Short mmCIF file of C-alpha atoms in Angstrom, two decimals:
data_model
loop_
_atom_site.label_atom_id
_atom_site.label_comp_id
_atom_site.label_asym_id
_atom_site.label_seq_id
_atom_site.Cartn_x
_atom_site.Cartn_y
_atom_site.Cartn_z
CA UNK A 1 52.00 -81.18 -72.07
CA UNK A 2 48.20 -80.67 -73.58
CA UNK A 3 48.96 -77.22 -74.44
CA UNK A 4 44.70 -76.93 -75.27
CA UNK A 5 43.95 -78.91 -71.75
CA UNK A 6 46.10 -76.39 -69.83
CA UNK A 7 44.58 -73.77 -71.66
CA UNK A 8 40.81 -75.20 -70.28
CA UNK A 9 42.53 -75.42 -67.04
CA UNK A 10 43.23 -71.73 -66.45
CA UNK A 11 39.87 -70.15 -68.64
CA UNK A 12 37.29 -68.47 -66.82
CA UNK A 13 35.87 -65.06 -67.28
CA UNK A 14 37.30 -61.34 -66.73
CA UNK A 15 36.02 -61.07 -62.99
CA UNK A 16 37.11 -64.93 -62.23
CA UNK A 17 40.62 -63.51 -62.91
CA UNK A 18 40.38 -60.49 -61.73
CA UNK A 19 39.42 -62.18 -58.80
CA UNK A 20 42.88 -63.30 -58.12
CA UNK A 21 44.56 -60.09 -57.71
CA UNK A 22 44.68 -59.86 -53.79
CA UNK A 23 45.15 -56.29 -51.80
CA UNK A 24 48.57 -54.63 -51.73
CA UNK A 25 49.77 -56.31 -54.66
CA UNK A 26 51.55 -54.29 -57.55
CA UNK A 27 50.04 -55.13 -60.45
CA UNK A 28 52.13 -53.99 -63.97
CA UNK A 29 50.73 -53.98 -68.06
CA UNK A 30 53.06 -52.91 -70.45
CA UNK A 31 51.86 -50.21 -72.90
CA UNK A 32 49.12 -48.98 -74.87
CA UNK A 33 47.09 -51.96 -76.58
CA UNK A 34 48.91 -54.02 -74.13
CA UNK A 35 46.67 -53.16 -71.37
CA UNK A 36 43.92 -55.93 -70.97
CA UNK A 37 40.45 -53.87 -71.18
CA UNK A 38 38.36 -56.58 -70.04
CA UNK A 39 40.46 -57.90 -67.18
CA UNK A 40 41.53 -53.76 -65.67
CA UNK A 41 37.63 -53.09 -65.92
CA UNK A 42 36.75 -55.74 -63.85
CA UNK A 43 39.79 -55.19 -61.33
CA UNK A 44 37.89 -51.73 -61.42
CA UNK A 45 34.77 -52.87 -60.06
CA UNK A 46 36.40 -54.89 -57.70
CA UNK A 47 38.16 -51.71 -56.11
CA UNK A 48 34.83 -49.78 -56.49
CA UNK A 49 33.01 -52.09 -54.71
CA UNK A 50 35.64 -52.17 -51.85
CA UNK A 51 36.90 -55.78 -52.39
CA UNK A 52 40.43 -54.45 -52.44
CA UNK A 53 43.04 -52.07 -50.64
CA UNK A 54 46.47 -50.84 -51.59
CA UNK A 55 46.88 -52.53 -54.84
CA UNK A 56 49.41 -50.12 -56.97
CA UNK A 57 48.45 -50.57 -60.85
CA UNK A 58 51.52 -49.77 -63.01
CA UNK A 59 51.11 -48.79 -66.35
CA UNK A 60 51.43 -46.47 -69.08
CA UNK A 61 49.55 -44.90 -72.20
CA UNK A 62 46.20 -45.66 -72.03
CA UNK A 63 44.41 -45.68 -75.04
CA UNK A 64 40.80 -46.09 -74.11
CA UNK A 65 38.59 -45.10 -70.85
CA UNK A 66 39.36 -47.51 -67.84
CA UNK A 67 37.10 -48.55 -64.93
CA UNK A 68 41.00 -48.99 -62.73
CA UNK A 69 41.71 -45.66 -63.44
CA UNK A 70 37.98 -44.52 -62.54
CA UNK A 71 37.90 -41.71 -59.60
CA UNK A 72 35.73 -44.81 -57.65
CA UNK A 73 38.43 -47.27 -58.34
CA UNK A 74 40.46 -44.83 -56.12
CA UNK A 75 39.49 -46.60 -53.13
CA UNK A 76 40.97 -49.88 -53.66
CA UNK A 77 43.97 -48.92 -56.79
CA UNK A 78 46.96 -46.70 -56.93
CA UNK A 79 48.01 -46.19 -60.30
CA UNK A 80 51.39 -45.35 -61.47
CA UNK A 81 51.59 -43.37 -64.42
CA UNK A 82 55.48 -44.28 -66.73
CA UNK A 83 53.50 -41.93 -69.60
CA UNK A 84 50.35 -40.80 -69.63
CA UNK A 85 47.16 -41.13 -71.81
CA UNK A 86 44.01 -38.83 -70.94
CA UNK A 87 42.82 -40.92 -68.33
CA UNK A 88 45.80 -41.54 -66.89
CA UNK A 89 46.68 -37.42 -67.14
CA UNK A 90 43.15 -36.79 -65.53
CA UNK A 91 43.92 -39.32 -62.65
CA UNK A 92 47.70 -37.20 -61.84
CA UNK A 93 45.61 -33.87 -62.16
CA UNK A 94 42.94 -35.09 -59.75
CA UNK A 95 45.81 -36.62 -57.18
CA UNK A 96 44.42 -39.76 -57.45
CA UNK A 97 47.61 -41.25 -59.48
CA UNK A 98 51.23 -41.33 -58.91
CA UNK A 99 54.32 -40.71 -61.62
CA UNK A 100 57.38 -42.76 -62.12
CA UNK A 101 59.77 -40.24 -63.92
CA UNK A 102 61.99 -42.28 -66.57
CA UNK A 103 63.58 -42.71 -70.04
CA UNK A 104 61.59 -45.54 -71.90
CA UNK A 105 64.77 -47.07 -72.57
CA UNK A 106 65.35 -47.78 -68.85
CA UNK A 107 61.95 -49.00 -68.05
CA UNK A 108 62.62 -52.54 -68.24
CA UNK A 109 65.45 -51.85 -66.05
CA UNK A 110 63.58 -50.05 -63.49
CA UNK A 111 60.98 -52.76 -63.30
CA UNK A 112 63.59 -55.63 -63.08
CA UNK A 113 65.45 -53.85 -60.25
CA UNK A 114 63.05 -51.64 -58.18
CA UNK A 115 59.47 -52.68 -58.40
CA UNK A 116 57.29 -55.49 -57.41
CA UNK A 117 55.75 -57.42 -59.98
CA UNK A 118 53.27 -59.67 -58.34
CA UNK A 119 51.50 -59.78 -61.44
CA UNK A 120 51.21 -58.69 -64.88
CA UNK A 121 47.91 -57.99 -66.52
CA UNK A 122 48.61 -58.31 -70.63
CA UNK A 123 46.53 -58.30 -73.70
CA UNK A 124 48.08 -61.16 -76.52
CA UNK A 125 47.41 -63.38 -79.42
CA UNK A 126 45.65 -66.62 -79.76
CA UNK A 127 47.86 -69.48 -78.18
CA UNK A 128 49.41 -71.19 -81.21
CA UNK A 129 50.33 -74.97 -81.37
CA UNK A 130 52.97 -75.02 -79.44
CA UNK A 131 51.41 -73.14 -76.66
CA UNK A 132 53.01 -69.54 -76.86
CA UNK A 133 51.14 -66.21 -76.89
CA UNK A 134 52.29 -63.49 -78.75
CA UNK A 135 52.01 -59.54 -76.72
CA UNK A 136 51.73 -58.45 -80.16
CA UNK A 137 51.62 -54.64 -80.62
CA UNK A 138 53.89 -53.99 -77.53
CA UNK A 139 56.96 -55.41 -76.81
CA UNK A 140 58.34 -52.58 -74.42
CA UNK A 141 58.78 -54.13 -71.14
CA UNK A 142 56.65 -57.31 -71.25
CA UNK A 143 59.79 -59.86 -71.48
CA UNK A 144 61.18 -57.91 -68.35
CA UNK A 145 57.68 -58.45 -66.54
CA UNK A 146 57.16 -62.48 -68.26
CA UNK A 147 60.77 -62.74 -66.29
CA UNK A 148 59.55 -61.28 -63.05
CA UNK A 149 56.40 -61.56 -62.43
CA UNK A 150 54.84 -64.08 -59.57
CA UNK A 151 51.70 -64.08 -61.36
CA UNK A 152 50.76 -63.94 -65.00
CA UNK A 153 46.88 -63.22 -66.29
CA UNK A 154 46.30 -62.90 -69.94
CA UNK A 155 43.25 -61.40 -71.80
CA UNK A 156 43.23 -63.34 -75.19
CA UNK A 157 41.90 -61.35 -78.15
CA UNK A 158 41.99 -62.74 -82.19
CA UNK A 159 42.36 -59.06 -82.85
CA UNK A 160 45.91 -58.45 -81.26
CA UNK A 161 48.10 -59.87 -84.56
CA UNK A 162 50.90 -62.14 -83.66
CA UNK A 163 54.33 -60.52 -84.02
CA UNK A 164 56.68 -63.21 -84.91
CA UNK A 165 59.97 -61.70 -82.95
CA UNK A 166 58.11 -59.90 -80.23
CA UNK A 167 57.76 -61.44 -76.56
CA UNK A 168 55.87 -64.60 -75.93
CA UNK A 169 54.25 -65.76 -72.89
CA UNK A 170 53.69 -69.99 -72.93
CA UNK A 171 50.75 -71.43 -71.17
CA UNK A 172 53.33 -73.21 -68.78
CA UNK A 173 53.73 -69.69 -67.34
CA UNK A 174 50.65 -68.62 -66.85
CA UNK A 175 48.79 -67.98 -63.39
CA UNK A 176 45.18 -67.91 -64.99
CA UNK A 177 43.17 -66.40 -68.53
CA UNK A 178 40.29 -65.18 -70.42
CA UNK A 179 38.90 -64.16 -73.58
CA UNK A 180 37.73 -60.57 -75.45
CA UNK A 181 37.69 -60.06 -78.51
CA UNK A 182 37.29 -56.72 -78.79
CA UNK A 183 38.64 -54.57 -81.67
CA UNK A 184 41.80 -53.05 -80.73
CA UNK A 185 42.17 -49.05 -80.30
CA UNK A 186 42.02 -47.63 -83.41
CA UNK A 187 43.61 -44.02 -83.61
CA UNK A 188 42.59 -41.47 -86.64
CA UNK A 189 46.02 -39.96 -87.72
CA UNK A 190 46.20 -36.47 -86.38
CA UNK A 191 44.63 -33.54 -89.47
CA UNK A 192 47.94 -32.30 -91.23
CA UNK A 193 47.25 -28.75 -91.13
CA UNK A 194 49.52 -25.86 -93.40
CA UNK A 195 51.57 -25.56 -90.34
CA UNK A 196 52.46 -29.12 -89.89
CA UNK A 197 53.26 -29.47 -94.15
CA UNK A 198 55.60 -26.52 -93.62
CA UNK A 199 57.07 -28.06 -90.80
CA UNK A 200 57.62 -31.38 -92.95
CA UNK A 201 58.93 -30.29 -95.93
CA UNK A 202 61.58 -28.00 -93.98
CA UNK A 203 63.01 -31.21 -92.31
CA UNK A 204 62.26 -33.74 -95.25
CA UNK A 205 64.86 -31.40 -97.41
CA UNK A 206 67.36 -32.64 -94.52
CA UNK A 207 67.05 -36.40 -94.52
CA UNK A 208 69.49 -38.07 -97.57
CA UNK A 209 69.12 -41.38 -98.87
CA UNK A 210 69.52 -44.15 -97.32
CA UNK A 211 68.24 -42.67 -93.50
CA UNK A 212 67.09 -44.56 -91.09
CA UNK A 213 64.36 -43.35 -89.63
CA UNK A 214 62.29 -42.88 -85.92
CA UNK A 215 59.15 -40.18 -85.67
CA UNK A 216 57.27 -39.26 -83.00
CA UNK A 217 53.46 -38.92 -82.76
CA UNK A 218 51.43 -36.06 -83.84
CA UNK A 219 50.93 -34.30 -86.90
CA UNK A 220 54.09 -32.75 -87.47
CA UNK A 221 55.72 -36.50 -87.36
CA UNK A 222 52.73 -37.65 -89.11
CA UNK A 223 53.46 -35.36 -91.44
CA UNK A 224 57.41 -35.68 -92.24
CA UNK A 225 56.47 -39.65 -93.26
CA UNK A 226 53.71 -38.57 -95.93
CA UNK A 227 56.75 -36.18 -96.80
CA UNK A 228 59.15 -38.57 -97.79
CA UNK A 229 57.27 -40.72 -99.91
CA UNK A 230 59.65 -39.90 -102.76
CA UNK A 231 62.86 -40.26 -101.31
CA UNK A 232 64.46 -43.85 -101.56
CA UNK A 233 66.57 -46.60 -99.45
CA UNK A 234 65.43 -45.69 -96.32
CA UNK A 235 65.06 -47.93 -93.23
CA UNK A 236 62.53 -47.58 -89.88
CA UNK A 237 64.36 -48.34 -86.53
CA UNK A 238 61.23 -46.25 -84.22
CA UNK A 239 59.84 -46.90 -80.52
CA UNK A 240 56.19 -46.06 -82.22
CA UNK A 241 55.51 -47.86 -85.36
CA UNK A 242 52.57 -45.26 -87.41
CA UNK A 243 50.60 -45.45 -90.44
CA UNK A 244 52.54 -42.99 -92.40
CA UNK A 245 55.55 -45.86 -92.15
CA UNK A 246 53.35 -48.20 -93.94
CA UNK A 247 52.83 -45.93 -96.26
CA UNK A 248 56.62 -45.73 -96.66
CA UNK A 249 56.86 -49.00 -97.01
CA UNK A 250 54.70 -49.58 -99.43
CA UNK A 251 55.43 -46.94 -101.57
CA UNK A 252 58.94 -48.59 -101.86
CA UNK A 253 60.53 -45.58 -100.29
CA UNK A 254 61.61 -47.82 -96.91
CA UNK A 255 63.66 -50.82 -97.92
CA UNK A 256 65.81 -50.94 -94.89
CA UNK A 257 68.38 -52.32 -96.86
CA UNK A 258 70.76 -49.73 -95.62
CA UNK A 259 70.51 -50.94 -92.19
CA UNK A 260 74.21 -51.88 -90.55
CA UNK A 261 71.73 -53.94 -87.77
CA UNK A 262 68.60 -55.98 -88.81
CA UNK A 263 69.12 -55.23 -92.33
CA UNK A 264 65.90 -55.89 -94.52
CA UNK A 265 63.80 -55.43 -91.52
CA UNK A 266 61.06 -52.40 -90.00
CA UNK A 267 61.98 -52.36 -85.46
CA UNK A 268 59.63 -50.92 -83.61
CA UNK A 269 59.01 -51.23 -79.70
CA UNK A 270 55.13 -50.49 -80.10
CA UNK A 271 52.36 -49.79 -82.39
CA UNK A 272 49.38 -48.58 -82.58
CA UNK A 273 47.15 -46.63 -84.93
CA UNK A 274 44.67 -48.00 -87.69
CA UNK A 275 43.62 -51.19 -88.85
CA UNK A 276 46.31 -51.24 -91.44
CA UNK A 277 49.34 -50.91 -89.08
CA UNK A 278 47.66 -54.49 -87.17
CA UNK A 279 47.47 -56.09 -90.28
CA UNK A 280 50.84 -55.21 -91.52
CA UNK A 281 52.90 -56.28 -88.11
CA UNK A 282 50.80 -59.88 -87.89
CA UNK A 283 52.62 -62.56 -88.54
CA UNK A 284 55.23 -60.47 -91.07
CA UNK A 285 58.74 -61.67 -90.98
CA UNK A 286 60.01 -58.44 -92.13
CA UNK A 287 58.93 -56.95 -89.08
CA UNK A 288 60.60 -57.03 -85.31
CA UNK A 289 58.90 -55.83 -82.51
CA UNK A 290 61.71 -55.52 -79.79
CA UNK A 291 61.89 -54.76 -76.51
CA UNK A 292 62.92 -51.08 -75.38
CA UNK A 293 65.89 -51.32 -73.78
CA UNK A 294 66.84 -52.34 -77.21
CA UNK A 295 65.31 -50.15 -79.24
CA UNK A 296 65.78 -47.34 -77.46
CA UNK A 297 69.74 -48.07 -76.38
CA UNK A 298 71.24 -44.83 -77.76
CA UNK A 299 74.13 -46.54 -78.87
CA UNK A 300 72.14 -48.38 -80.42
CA UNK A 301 70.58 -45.89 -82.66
CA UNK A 302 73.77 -44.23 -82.47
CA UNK A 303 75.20 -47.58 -84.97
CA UNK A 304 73.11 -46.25 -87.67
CA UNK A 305 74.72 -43.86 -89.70
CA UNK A 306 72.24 -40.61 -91.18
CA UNK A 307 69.88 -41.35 -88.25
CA UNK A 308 66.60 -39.01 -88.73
CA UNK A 309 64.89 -38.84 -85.27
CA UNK A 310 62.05 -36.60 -85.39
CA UNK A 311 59.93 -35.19 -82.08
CA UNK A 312 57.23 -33.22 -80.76
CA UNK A 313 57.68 -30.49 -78.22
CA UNK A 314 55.53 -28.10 -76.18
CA UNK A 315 58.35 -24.98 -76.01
CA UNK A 316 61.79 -24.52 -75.80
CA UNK A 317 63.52 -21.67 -74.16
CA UNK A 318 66.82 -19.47 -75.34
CA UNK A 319 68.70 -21.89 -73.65
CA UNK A 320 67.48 -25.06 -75.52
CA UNK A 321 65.70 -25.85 -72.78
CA UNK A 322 63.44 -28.37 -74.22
CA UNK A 323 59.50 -29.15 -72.59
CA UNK A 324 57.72 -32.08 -73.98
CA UNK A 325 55.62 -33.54 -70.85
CA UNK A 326 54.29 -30.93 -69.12
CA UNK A 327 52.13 -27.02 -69.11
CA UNK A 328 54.16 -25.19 -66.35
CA UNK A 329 53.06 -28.12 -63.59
CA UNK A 330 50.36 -29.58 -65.13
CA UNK A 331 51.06 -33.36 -65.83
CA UNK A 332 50.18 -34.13 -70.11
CA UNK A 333 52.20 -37.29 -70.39
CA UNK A 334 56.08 -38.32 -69.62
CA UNK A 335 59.76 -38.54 -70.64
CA UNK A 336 59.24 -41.25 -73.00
CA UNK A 337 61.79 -41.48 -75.61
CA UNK A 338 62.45 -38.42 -76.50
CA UNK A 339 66.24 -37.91 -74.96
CA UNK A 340 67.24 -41.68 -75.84
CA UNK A 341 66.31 -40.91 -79.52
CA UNK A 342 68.11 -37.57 -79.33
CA UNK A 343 71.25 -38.86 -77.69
CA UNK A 344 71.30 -41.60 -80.37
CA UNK A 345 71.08 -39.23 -83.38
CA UNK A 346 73.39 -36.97 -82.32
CA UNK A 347 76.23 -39.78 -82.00
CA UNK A 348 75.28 -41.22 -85.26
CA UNK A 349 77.44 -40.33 -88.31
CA UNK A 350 75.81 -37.86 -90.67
CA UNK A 351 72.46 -38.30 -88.22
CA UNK A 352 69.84 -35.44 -86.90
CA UNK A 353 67.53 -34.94 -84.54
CA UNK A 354 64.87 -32.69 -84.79
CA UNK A 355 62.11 -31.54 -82.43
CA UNK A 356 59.66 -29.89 -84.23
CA UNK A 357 56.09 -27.99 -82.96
CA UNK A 358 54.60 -25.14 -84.16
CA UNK A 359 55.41 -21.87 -83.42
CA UNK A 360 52.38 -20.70 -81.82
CA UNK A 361 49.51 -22.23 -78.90
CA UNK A 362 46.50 -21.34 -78.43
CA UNK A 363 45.48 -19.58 -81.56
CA UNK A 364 48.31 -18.10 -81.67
CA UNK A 365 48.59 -16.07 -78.34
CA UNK A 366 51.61 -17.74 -76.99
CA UNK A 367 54.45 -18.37 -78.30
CA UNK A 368 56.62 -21.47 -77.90
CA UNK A 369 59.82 -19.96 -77.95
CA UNK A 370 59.83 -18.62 -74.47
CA UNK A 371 62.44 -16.59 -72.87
CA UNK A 372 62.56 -18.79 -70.10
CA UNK A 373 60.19 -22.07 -69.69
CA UNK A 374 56.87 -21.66 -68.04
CA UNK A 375 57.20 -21.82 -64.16
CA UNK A 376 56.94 -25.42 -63.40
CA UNK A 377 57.82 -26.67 -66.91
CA UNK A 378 59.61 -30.36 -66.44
CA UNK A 379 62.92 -30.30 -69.39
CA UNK A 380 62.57 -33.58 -71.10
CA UNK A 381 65.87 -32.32 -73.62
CA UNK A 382 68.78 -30.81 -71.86
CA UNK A 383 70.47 -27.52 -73.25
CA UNK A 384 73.61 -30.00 -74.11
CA UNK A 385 71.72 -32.46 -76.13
CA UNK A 386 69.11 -30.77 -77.96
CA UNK A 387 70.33 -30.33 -82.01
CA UNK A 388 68.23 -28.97 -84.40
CA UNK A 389 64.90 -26.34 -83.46
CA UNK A 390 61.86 -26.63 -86.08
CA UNK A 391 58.76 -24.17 -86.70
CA UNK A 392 56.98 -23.36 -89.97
CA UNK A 393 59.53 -20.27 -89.46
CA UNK A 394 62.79 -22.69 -90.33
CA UNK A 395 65.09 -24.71 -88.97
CA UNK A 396 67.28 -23.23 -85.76
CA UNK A 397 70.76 -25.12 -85.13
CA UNK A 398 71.63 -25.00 -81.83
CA UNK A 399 74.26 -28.07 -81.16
CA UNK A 400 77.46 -26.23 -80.90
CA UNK A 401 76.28 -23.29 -80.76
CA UNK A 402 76.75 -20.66 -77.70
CA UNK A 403 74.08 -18.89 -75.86
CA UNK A 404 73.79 -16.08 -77.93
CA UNK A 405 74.32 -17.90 -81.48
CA UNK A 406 70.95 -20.30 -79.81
CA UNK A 407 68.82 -16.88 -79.27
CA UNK A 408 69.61 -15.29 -82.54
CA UNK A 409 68.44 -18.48 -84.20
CA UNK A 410 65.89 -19.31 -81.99
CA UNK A 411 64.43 -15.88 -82.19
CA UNK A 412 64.95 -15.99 -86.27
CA UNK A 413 62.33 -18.86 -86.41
CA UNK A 414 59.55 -17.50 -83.87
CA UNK A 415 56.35 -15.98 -84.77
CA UNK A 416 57.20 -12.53 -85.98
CA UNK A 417 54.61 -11.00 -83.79
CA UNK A 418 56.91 -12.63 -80.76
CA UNK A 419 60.37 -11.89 -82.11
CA UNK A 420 60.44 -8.25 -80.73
CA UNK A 421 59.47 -9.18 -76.89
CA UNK A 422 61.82 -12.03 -77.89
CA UNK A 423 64.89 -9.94 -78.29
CA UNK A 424 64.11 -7.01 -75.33
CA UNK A 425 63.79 -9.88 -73.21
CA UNK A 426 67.60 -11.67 -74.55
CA UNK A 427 69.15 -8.31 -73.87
CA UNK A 428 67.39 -7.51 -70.90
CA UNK A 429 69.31 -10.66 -68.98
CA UNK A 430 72.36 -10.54 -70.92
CA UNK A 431 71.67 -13.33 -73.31
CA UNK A 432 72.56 -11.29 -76.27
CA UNK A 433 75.82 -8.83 -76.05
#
């Protein structure tokens, strides 16, 4: 094969490919930078302008404003939110979007086994010599949609850096392409407030040497990395690869050497951040971008001994009852990983898992310890799983714990000016005898 001919063969421009996609298909990306800009903008239009019906758009965190997830794209395009970015959330709030409720460690599952994939829409490398594009920056469920999909279209962009281990697409495979080289989203690291370095430097006293590591987004995650820069053999094993782990790395505190699995070696499932984390995952040896049913696989995680997972939440009840997708019923994002990381820390010798939020919202009216969730709250962490409880307050155990032993600690690391209405309500239903 003329791997350059071929290539001629199936170039044309976003709307010639976009052009393709016929009504009532179910059309998939994988996530975040994955997500073709150029080709979804012009599938947009297309629905805007009434050229199709009933096509469902399956995808997940989206980084940047879409013209497919547009309320005038509405007419033609379903989408089908597996973890939402703001337009995404705005598109759920507005009814104009559906959910798919999941563990990112199933996804690839789910998609094998119960949807349609009449075509995938992806963002990847430059073709190299041989003919294979790299998805670069996410690596979540693209080899379970390259397997299944009837249809593959490909936006080619110089800017998405080739990850040597990640999934590949060859231009054997594919239904049509174009090019855009646009810069890839570029996220400013969320401020580390007081709060947040509090936060950190509570749960940084808990990870030994030699962890291996996975943190969430935000700036309490953001913040345990820039608090470990002088601890020493750790290792990263994360679904979300971040710029304080390059910061790790390079300040020699993540070797990875300590790794029983893909020893020497940073996994991630996805990435995505500042310039620095694209030009540290392109073409680098020493890093594997995996796919999630991999990553994710609580056992696993669970093979690591001292596992470190650390997570955002939006409140936790006296239960344990932990909320990390939703305000009462308003849609903010999904399930993600959250419970595969916390099932996989708890199982691993010596390992933790912490979710971790400040102890206050909304200038500090509410409180995030609640007696009982908001009405409508989704629980993203059981009672049984959840393990260790973070504010600025301290650290609340609550694995192996009983309901009263949770609400004394949980109460013990609330804002004071909560801890009183705290404890009338605990006794009030029994909680506390």
């Amino acid at each position: 094969m003329d791997h350059g001919l071929e290539y001629q063969r199936r170039l044309g421009s976003p709307e010639s490919v976009a052009a393709q996609v016929r009504s009532g298909w179910s059309c998939c990306t994988d996530i975040a930078a994955a997500m073709p800009p150029a080709l979804l903008d012009a599938l947009g239009r297309r629905a805007a302008a009434g050229e199709l019906e009933g096509v469902a758009l399956h995808t997940m965190l989206d980084l940047a404003p879409s013209a497919c997830l547009a309320p005038e794209a509405a007419r033609g395009i379903r989408p089908v939110s597996w973890f939402s970015g703001a337009g995404l959330r705005r598109a759920v709030e507005e009814g104009r979007a559906d959910v798919m409720p999941c563990f990112y460690h199933d996804m690839p599952r789910l998609f094998r086994d119960h949807v349609e994939v009449d075509a995938l829409l992806c963002a990847v490398s430059p073709m190299d010599r041989h003919g294979w594009f790299s998805t670069g920056v996410s690596a979540s469920v693209s080899q379970a949609l390259i397997g299944k999909a009837t249809h593959i279209f490909l936006e080619v962009n110089r800017n998405m850096p080739r990850a040597l281990s990640g999934p590949a697409v060859h231009i054997s495979q594919v239904t049509a392409l174009c090019e855009n080289d646009a810069p890839l989203p570029v996220l400013q690291a969320a401020p580390i407030d007081p709060v947040s370095r509090t936060i950190a430097a509570l749960i940084a006293q808990e990870v030994p040497r030699g962890a291996t590591l996975q943190l969430g987004i935000g700036a309490v995650p953001e913040a345990v990395g820039m608090a470990l820069r002088d601890k020493r053999g750790l290792g990263i094993h994360t679904e979300l690869f971040t710029d304080s782990m390059v910061e790790l790395i390079e300040c020699g505190a993540v070797t990875n050497q300590n790794k029983p699995i893909h020893r020497g070696k940073c996994v991630a499932t996805l990435a995505f951040g500042s310039q620095r984390i694209y030009d540290f995952i392109d073409d680098n040896p020493a890093f594997l971008m995996l796919p999630v049913d991999q990553v994710n696989d609580p056992a696993v995680i669970a093979r690591h001994p001292d596992f470190i997972s650390v997570n955002a939440a939006l409140e936790v009840d006296l239960f344990g009852q932990v909320c990390a997708e939703s305000v009462g019923t308003r849609h903010v994002s999904g399930s993600g990983g959250q419970a595969d990381f916390v099932r996989g820390a708890v199982a691993s010798k010596g390992g933790k898992s912490f979710l971790a939020f400040p102890s206050t919202a909304l200038g500090g009216t509410v409180s995030r310890i609640k007696d009982q969730l908001t009405p409508g709250a989704i629980v993203t962490t059981g009672k049984n799983e959840v393990d260790l409880i973070v504010t600025e307050f301290g650290v609340a155990k609550l694995r192996g714990r009983s309901l009263a032993q949770r609400a004394r600690a949980l109460i013990g690391i609330a804002h004071p000016d909560f801890r009183d209405e705290l404890f009338f309500h605990a006794k009030k239903r029994n909680i506390l005898i």
